[in-house]
PDB file of C-alpha atoms and ligand atoms in Angstrom:
ATOM      1  CA  MET A 164      85.030  -8.803 -39.462  1.00  0.00           C
ATOM      2  CA  LYS A 165      83.201  -4.929 -39.391  1.00  0.00           C
ATOM      3  CA  PHE A 166      79.791  -4.706 -37.989  1.00  0.00           C
ATOM      4  CA  PHE A 167      77.786  -2.554 -39.569  1.00  0.00           C
ATOM      5  CA  ILE A 168      73.856  -2.435 -37.483  1.00  0.00           C
ATOM      6  CA  ASP A 169      71.003  -2.155 -40.149  1.00  0.00           C
ATOM      7  CA  THR A 170      68.557   0.368 -39.681  1.00  0.00           C
ATOM      8  CA  ALA A 171      67.525   4.126 -40.114  1.00  0.00           C
ATOM      9  CA  ASN A 172      66.601   4.316 -36.342  1.00  0.00           C
ATOM     10  CA  LEU A 173      68.622   6.520 -34.613  1.00  0.00           C
ATOM     11  CA  ASP A 174      68.095   5.565 -31.266  1.00  0.00           C
ATOM     12  CA  GLN A 175      68.575   1.796 -31.754  1.00  0.00           C
ATOM     13  CA  ILE A 176      72.042   2.883 -33.786  1.00  0.00           C
ATOM     14  CA  ALA A 177      73.053   4.716 -31.019  1.00  0.00           C
ATOM     15  CA  GLN A 178      72.256   2.202 -28.986  1.00  0.00           C
ATOM     16  CA  ALA A 179      75.124  -0.133 -30.849  1.00  0.00           C
ATOM     17  CA  GLN A 180      77.034   2.736 -30.953  1.00  0.00           C
ATOM     18  CA  ALA A 181      77.244   2.931 -27.403  1.00  0.00           C
ATOM     19  CA  LEU A 182      78.525  -0.767 -27.324  1.00  0.00           C
ATOM     20  CA  GLY A 183      81.789   0.295 -28.753  1.00  0.00           C
ATOM     21  CA  VAL A 184      81.798  -2.140 -31.128  1.00  0.00           C
ATOM     22  CA  LEU A 185      80.195  -0.259 -34.249  1.00  0.00           C
ATOM     23  CA  ASP A 186      81.792   0.322 -37.317  1.00  0.00           C
ATOM     24  CA  GLY A 187      79.279   1.756 -39.653  1.00  0.00           C
ATOM     25  CA  VAL A 188      75.084   1.864 -40.914  1.00  0.00           C
ATOM     26  CA  THR A 189      73.349   0.429 -43.896  1.00  0.00           C
ATOM     27  CA  THR A 190      70.503   1.845 -44.666  1.00  0.00           C
ATOM     28  CA  ASN A 191      68.036   1.573 -47.904  1.00  0.00           C
ATOM     29  CA  PRO A 192      64.154   3.361 -48.862  1.00  0.00           C
ATOM     30  CA  SER A 193      62.280  -0.033 -47.167  1.00  0.00           C
ATOM     31  CA  LEU A 194      64.091   1.503 -44.281  1.00  0.00           C
ATOM     32  CA  MET A 195      64.300   5.586 -44.724  1.00  0.00           C
ATOM     33  CA  ALA A 196      60.264   4.889 -45.048  1.00  0.00           C
ATOM     34  CA  ARG A 197      59.759   2.008 -42.123  1.00  0.00           C
ATOM     35  CA  GLU A 198      60.783   5.923 -39.856  1.00  0.00           C
ATOM     36  CA  GLY A 199      58.199   7.632 -41.137  1.00  0.00           C
ATOM     37  CA  ILE A 200      61.484   9.861 -42.851  1.00  0.00           C
ATOM     38  CA  LYS A 201      59.960  11.347 -46.215  1.00  0.00           C
ATOM     39  CA  GLY A 202      60.756  13.939 -48.450  1.00  0.00           C
ATOM     40  CA  ALA A 203      64.153  15.174 -50.097  1.00  0.00           C
ATOM     41  CA  ASP A 204      65.362  17.898 -46.838  1.00  0.00           C
ATOM     42  CA  ARG A 205      64.534  15.146 -44.249  1.00  0.00           C
ATOM     43  CA  ILE A 206      66.047  12.162 -46.096  1.00  0.00           C
ATOM     44  CA  MET A 207      68.761  15.310 -46.505  1.00  0.00           C
ATOM     45  CA  ALA A 208      68.585  16.178 -42.440  1.00  0.00           C
ATOM     46  CA  HIS A 209      68.082  12.465 -41.714  1.00  0.00           C
ATOM     47  CA  TYR A 210      71.772  10.578 -43.072  1.00  0.00           C
ATOM     48  CA  LYS A 211      73.126  13.755 -41.397  1.00  0.00           C
ATOM     49  CA  ALA A 212      72.007  12.848 -38.555  1.00  0.00           C
ATOM     50  CA  ILE A 213      73.022   9.206 -38.945  1.00  0.00           C
ATOM     51  CA  CYS A 214      76.748  10.087 -39.873  1.00  0.00           C
ATOM     52  CA  ASP A 215      76.837  12.759 -36.809  1.00  0.00           C
ATOM     53  CA  LEU A 216      75.803   9.601 -34.227  1.00  0.00           C
ATOM     54  CA  VAL A 217      78.659   7.348 -35.698  1.00  0.00           C
ATOM     55  CA  ASP A 218      82.666   6.815 -37.276  1.00  0.00           C
ATOM     56  CA  ASP A 219      82.549   6.610 -40.689  1.00  0.00           C
ATOM     57  CA  CYS A 220      80.577   4.966 -43.697  1.00  0.00           C
ATOM     58  CA  VAL A 221      76.594   5.787 -43.774  1.00  0.00           C
ATOM     59  CA  SER A 222      74.797   3.502 -46.511  1.00  0.00           C
ATOM     60  CA  ALA A 223      72.493   5.869 -48.177  1.00  0.00           C
ATOM     61  CA  GLU A 224      70.948   4.578 -51.495  1.00  0.00           C
ATOM     62  CA  VAL A 225      70.062   6.448 -54.915  1.00  0.00           C
ATOM     63  CA  ILE A 226      66.886   5.505 -55.990  1.00  0.00           C
ATOM     64  CA  SER A 227      66.927   6.495 -59.527  1.00  0.00           C
ATOM     65  CA  THR A 228      67.364   4.167 -61.751  1.00  0.00           C
ATOM     66  CA  ASP A 229      69.155   5.126 -64.547  1.00  0.00           C
ATOM     67  CA  TYR A 230      72.642   6.701 -65.052  1.00  0.00           C
ATOM     68  CA  HIS A 231      71.910  10.252 -65.084  1.00  0.00           C
ATOM     69  CA  GLY A 232      69.864  10.026 -61.637  1.00  0.00           C
ATOM     70  CA  MET A 233      72.127   7.347 -60.063  1.00  0.00           C
ATOM     71  CA  MET A 234      75.606   9.970 -60.482  1.00  0.00           C
ATOM     72  CA  ARG A 235      72.788  13.006 -59.872  1.00  0.00           C
ATOM     73  CA  GLU A 236      71.745  11.572 -56.472  1.00  0.00           C
ATOM     74  CA  ALA A 237      75.388  10.283 -55.318  1.00  0.00           C
ATOM     75  CA  GLU A 238      76.653  13.567 -55.913  1.00  0.00           C
ATOM     76  CA  MET A 239      74.338  14.828 -53.870  1.00  0.00           C
ATOM     77  CA  LEU A 240      75.078  12.037 -50.597  1.00  0.00           C
ATOM     78  CA  ALA A 241      78.538  12.292 -51.198  1.00  0.00           C
ATOM     79  CA  ALA A 242      78.177  15.866 -50.502  1.00  0.00           C
ATOM     80  CA  ILE A 243      76.135  15.291 -47.158  1.00  0.00           C
ATOM     81  CA  ASP A 244      79.450  14.078 -45.093  1.00  0.00           C
ATOM     82  CA  PRO A 245      82.727  12.640 -46.037  1.00  0.00           C
ATOM     83  CA  LYS A 246      81.730   9.302 -44.151  1.00  0.00           C
ATOM     84  CA  ILE A 247      78.785   8.494 -47.070  1.00  0.00           C
ATOM     85  CA  VAL A 248      79.196   4.922 -49.011  1.00  0.00           C
ATOM     86  CA  VAL A 249      76.886   5.864 -52.309  1.00  0.00           C
ATOM     87  CA  LYS A 250      74.687   2.763 -52.507  1.00  0.00           C
ATOM     88  CA  ILE A 251      73.676   1.849 -56.084  1.00  0.00           C
ATOM     89  CA  PRO A 252      71.870  -1.108 -56.637  1.00  0.00           C
ATOM     90  CA  MET A 253      72.691  -4.002 -59.032  1.00  0.00           C
ATOM     91  CA  LEU A 254      71.726  -2.783 -62.291  1.00  0.00           C
ATOM     92  CA  ALA A 255      73.797  -2.239 -65.705  1.00  0.00           C
ATOM     93  CA  ASP A 256      73.627   0.676 -65.284  1.00  0.00           C
ATOM     94  CA  GLY A 257      74.513   0.654 -61.795  1.00  0.00           C
ATOM     95  CA  ILE A 258      77.769  -0.986 -62.889  1.00  0.00           C
ATOM     96  CA  LYS A 259      78.301   1.831 -65.048  1.00  0.00           C
ATOM     97  CA  ALA A 260      77.788   4.260 -62.099  1.00  0.00           C
ATOM     98  CA  ILE A 261      79.777   2.865 -59.822  1.00  0.00           C
ATOM     99  CA  LYS A 262      82.738   2.892 -62.243  1.00  0.00           C
ATOM    100  CA  SER A 263      82.418   6.477 -62.538  1.00  0.00           C
ATOM    101  CA  LEU A 264      81.751   7.219 -58.712  1.00  0.00           C
ATOM    102  CA  TYR A 265      85.026   5.203 -57.674  1.00  0.00           C
ATOM    103  CA  GLU A 266      87.014   7.373 -60.581  1.00  0.00           C
ATOM    104  CA  MET A 267      85.929  10.710 -58.311  1.00  0.00           C
ATOM    105  CA  ASP A 268      87.119   8.394 -55.517  1.00  0.00           C
ATOM    106  CA  VAL A 269      83.004   8.618 -54.236  1.00  0.00           C
ATOM    107  CA  ARG A 270      83.379   5.033 -51.867  1.00  0.00           C
ATOM    108  CA  THR A 271      80.288   2.910 -53.255  1.00  0.00           C
ATOM    109  CA  ASN A 272      78.404  -0.021 -52.094  1.00  0.00           C
ATOM    110  CA  CYS A 273      75.901  -2.704 -55.053  1.00  0.00           C
ATOM    111  CA  THR A 274      73.367  -3.475 -52.658  1.00  0.00           C
ATOM    112  CA  LEU A 275      70.282  -6.558 -53.967  1.00  0.00           C
ATOM    113  CA  ILE A 276      73.684  -8.921 -54.958  1.00  0.00           C
ATOM    114  CA  PHE A 277      71.746 -12.616 -55.512  1.00  0.00           C
ATOM    115  CA  GLY A 278      74.427 -13.596 -57.093  1.00  0.00           C
ATOM    116  CA  ALA A 279      78.362 -14.126 -58.179  1.00  0.00           C
ATOM    117  CA  GLY A 280      78.168 -13.180 -61.368  1.00  0.00           C
ATOM    118  CA  GLN A 281      77.336  -9.523 -60.075  1.00  0.00           C
ATOM    119  CA  ALA A 282      79.084  -9.234 -57.736  1.00  0.00           C
ATOM    120  CA  LEU A 283      82.110  -9.572 -60.079  1.00  0.00           C
ATOM    121  CA  LEU A 284      81.067  -7.157 -62.418  1.00  0.00           C
ATOM    122  CA  ALA A 285      80.735  -4.688 -59.112  1.00  0.00           C
ATOM    123  CA  ALA A 286      84.305  -5.518 -57.931  1.00  0.00           C
ATOM    124  CA  LYS A 287      84.984  -4.835 -61.811  1.00  0.00           C
ATOM    125  CA  ALA A 288      83.314  -1.651 -61.956  1.00  0.00           C
ATOM    126  CA  GLY A 289      85.583  -0.729 -58.166  1.00  0.00           C
ATOM    127  CA  ALA A 290      82.586  -0.557 -55.935  1.00  0.00           C
ATOM    128  CA  THR A 291      83.796  -0.123 -52.043  1.00  0.00           C
ATOM    129  CA  TYR A 292      81.209  -3.156 -51.268  1.00  0.00           C
ATOM    130  CA  VAL A 293      78.818  -5.827 -52.371  1.00  0.00           C
ATOM    131  CA  SER A 294      76.431  -6.692 -50.988  1.00  0.00           C
ATOM    132  CA  PRO A 295      74.912 -10.186 -51.114  1.00  0.00           C
ATOM    133  CA  PHE A 296      71.248 -10.800 -49.365  1.00  0.00           C
ATOM    134  CA  ILE A 297      71.806 -13.638 -47.571  1.00  0.00           C
ATOM    135  CA  GLY A 298      68.351 -13.591 -46.128  1.00  0.00           C
ATOM    136  CA  ARG A 299      66.291 -12.972 -48.756  1.00  0.00           C
ATOM    137  CA  LEU A 300      68.437 -15.681 -50.824  1.00  0.00           C
ATOM    138  CA  ASP A 301      67.580 -18.518 -47.226  1.00  0.00           C
ATOM    139  CA  ASP A 302      63.897 -17.457 -47.552  1.00  0.00           C
ATOM    140  CA  LEU A 303      64.015 -19.745 -51.161  1.00  0.00           C
ATOM    141  CA  ALA A 304      65.420 -22.652 -49.414  1.00  0.00           C
ATOM    142  CA  ILE A 305      68.602 -21.565 -51.562  1.00  0.00           C
ATOM    143  CA  GLU A 306      72.029 -21.372 -48.221  1.00  0.00           C
ATOM    144  CA  GLY A 307      72.621 -17.676 -48.784  1.00  0.00           C
ATOM    145  CA  ILE A 308      75.989 -18.445 -46.619  1.00  0.00           C
ATOM    146  CA  ASP A 309      77.575 -20.457 -49.794  1.00  0.00           C
ATOM    147  CA  LEU A 310      77.722 -16.791 -51.536  1.00  0.00           C
ATOM    148  CA  ILE A 311      79.415 -15.202 -48.698  1.00  0.00           C
ATOM    149  CA  ARG A 312      81.912 -17.933 -48.744  1.00  0.00           C
ATOM    150  CA  GLN A 313      81.545 -17.892 -52.940  1.00  0.00           C
ATOM    151  CA  LEU A 314      83.055 -14.227 -52.654  1.00  0.00           C
ATOM    152  CA  VAL A 315      84.970 -14.482 -50.368  1.00  0.00           C
ATOM    153  CA  ASP A 316      87.021 -16.910 -52.159  1.00  0.00           C
ATOM    154  CA  ILE A 317      86.375 -15.423 -55.774  1.00  0.00           C
ATOM    155  CA  PHE A 318      87.835 -11.676 -54.443  1.00  0.00           C
ATOM    156  CA  ASP A 319      90.896 -13.665 -52.397  1.00  0.00           C
ATOM    157  CA  VAL A 320      91.637 -15.288 -55.271  1.00  0.00           C
ATOM    158  CA  GLN A 321      91.736 -12.812 -57.683  1.00  0.00           C
ATOM    159  CA  GLY A 322      93.217 -10.115 -55.676  1.00  0.00           C
ATOM    160  CA  PHE A 323      90.535  -7.276 -55.808  1.00  0.00           C
ATOM    161  CA  GLU A 324      89.591  -4.686 -52.826  1.00  0.00           C
ATOM    162  CA  THR A 325      86.164  -5.016 -52.910  1.00  0.00           C
ATOM    163  CA  GLN A 326      84.961  -6.090 -49.837  1.00  0.00           C
ATOM    164  CA  VAL A 327      82.035  -8.568 -48.767  1.00  0.00           C
ATOM    165  CA  LEU A 328      79.129  -7.068 -46.933  1.00  0.00           C
ATOM    166  CA  ALA A 329      77.193  -9.179 -45.446  1.00  0.00           C
ATOM    167  CA  ALA A 330      73.454  -7.862 -45.754  1.00  0.00           C
ATOM    168  CA  SER A 331      70.175  -9.413 -45.464  1.00  0.00           C
ATOM    169  CA  ILE A 332      71.369 -11.187 -41.391  1.00  0.00           C
ATOM    170  CA  ARG A 333      68.226 -12.204 -39.536  1.00  0.00           C
ATOM    171  CA  SER A 334      69.598 -14.100 -36.216  1.00  0.00           C
ATOM    172  CA  PRO A 335      73.099 -13.945 -34.337  1.00  0.00           C
ATOM    173  CA  LEU A 336      74.145 -17.472 -36.589  1.00  0.00           C
ATOM    174  CA  HIS A 337      73.989 -15.734 -39.087  1.00  0.00           C
ATOM    175  CA  ILE A 338      76.298 -12.980 -37.792  1.00  0.00           C
ATOM    176  CA  VAL A 339      78.648 -16.088 -36.411  1.00  0.00           C
ATOM    177  CA  GLN A 340      78.666 -18.072 -39.788  1.00  0.00           C
ATOM    178  CA  CYS A 341      79.518 -14.954 -41.960  1.00  0.00           C
ATOM    179  CA  ALA A 342      82.556 -14.535 -39.745  1.00  0.00           C
ATOM    180  CA  GLU A 343      83.327 -17.471 -40.205  1.00  0.00           C
ATOM    181  CA  ALA A 344      83.314 -17.152 -44.265  1.00  0.00           C
ATOM    182  CA  GLY A 345      85.279 -14.495 -43.986  1.00  0.00           C
ATOM    183  CA  ALA A 346      83.318 -11.751 -44.305  1.00  0.00           C
ATOM    184  CA  GLN A 347      84.846  -8.369 -44.124  1.00  0.00           C
ATOM    185  CA  VAL A 348      81.606  -6.653 -42.675  1.00  0.00           C
ATOM    186  CA  ALA A 349      78.304  -8.187 -42.021  1.00  0.00           C
ATOM    187  CA  THR A 350      75.316  -5.607 -41.449  1.00  0.00           C
ATOM    188  CA  CYS A 351      72.363  -6.681 -38.622  1.00  0.00           C
ATOM    189  CA  PRO A 352      69.597  -5.391 -36.779  1.00  0.00           C
ATOM    190  CA  LEU A 353      70.524  -4.687 -33.457  1.00  0.00           C
ATOM    191  CA  SER A 354      68.631  -7.428 -32.229  1.00  0.00           C
ATOM    192  CA  ALA A 355      70.943  -9.678 -33.874  1.00  0.00           C
ATOM    193  CA  ILE A 356      74.020  -8.081 -32.384  1.00  0.00           C
ATOM    194  CA  MET A 357      72.445  -8.058 -29.466  1.00  0.00           C
ATOM    195  CA  GLY A 358      71.912 -11.586 -29.363  1.00  0.00           C
ATOM    196  CA  LEU A 359      75.828 -13.087 -29.528  1.00  0.00           C
ATOM    197  CA  VAL A 360      75.746 -11.190 -25.433  1.00  0.00           C
ATOM    198  CA  ASN A 361      73.575 -13.386 -24.157  1.00  0.00           C
ATOM    199  CA  HIS A 362      74.032 -17.758 -22.966  1.00  0.00           C
ATOM    200  CA  PRO A 363      72.045 -18.950 -20.171  1.00  0.00           C
ATOM    201  CA  LEU A 364      75.160 -20.498 -18.603  1.00  0.00           C
ATOM    202  CA  THR A 365      76.491 -17.101 -19.005  1.00  0.00           C
ATOM    203  CA  GLU A 366      74.097 -15.986 -16.451  1.00  0.00           C
ATOM    204  CA  LYS A 367      73.642 -19.566 -14.731  1.00  0.00           C
ATOM    205  CA  GLY A 368      77.395 -18.407 -13.671  1.00  0.00           C
ATOM    206  CA  LEU A 369      77.533 -14.997 -13.536  1.00  0.00           C
ATOM    207  CA  ALA A 370      74.504 -15.819 -10.764  1.00  0.00           C
ATOM    208  CA  GLN A 371      76.070 -18.283  -8.990  1.00  0.00           C
ATOM    209  CA  PHE A 372      79.436 -16.636  -8.652  1.00  0.00           C
ATOM    210  CA  LEU A 373      77.375 -13.344  -7.351  1.00  0.00           C
ATOM    211  CA  ALA A 374      75.170 -15.542  -4.930  1.00  0.00           C
ATOM    212  CA  ASP A 375      78.801 -17.193  -3.873  1.00  0.00           C
ATOM    213  CA  HIS A 376      80.289 -13.512  -2.867  1.00  0.00           C
ATOM    214  CA  ALA A 377      77.721 -12.192  -1.445  1.00  0.00           C
ATOM    215  CA  LYS A 378      77.138 -15.556   1.006  1.00  0.00           C
ATOM    216  CA  ASN A 379      80.826 -15.750   1.593  1.00  0.00           C
ATOM    217  CA  ASN A 380      81.043 -10.866   2.775  1.00  0.00           C
ATOM    218  CA  GLY A 381      77.902 -11.894   4.778  1.00  0.00           C
TER     219      GLY A 381
HETATM  220  O1  LIG B  51      70.399  -4.465 -45.987  1.00  0.00           O
HETATM  221  C1  LIG B  51      69.922  -5.347 -46.960  1.00  0.00           C
HETATM  222  C2  LIG B  51      68.679  -5.095 -45.460  1.00  0.00           C
HETATM  223  O2  LIG B  51      67.723  -4.328 -44.969  1.00  0.00           O
HETATM  224  C3  LIG B  51      68.131  -6.706 -46.209  1.00  0.00           C
HETATM  225  O3  LIG B  51      67.670  -7.094 -45.435  1.00  0.00           O
HETATM  226  O4  LIG B  51      65.169  -8.835 -43.867  1.00  0.00           O
HETATM  227  O5  LIG B  51      64.588  -6.626 -45.733  1.00  0.00           O
HETATM  228  O6  LIG B  51      65.835  -8.663 -46.023  1.00  0.00           O
HETATM  229  P1  LIG B  51      66.124  -8.081 -44.951  1.00  0.00           P
END
């Protein structure tokens, strides 16, 4: 499973990249707003700065909701850097845009997926990734991880190349569940990735090893 970090914060992206396990970044307009990035020029420059920190796959989302607007933005975003993946919202015009971008060899990530039918349409149109939001389903007392399992099964049975990019991940447990379910990618906050490192028995065991070494070596 590939690990993406779900943030527009450059320090957090650099920290995750330094761990050596990062495969990409996802952003959205809310995450850009959280960093105070506004205005077309600053937004474009920020995407470029993110691209310069990582090896590949930086999802940058369009703001338009009509086909022509999405295509215009997609072309501008894709021109920033070959690492850019254009993020398109799940809309009828979005599906049309994904199809056109597929034909132009531009990678896409269809976002705001909450049902299997939506993911199926995006895959048919040629999306590189679909982003089911599992945390937001959990918030409604609907098991988000069930949607991941369902999409992995459908894409496998149907032979789609589209990858399941599990999004709206809130915890280390979500990451482990996504890996178990066969998601090809999980995009996670840094806190959830770092949460995978820790186990109290690891800490206790290491303290014991170091104490024994110190006693034995004076
Ligand atoms: O990748 C989508 C993600 O940013 C949404 O996460 O926590 O706002 O549901 P959240």
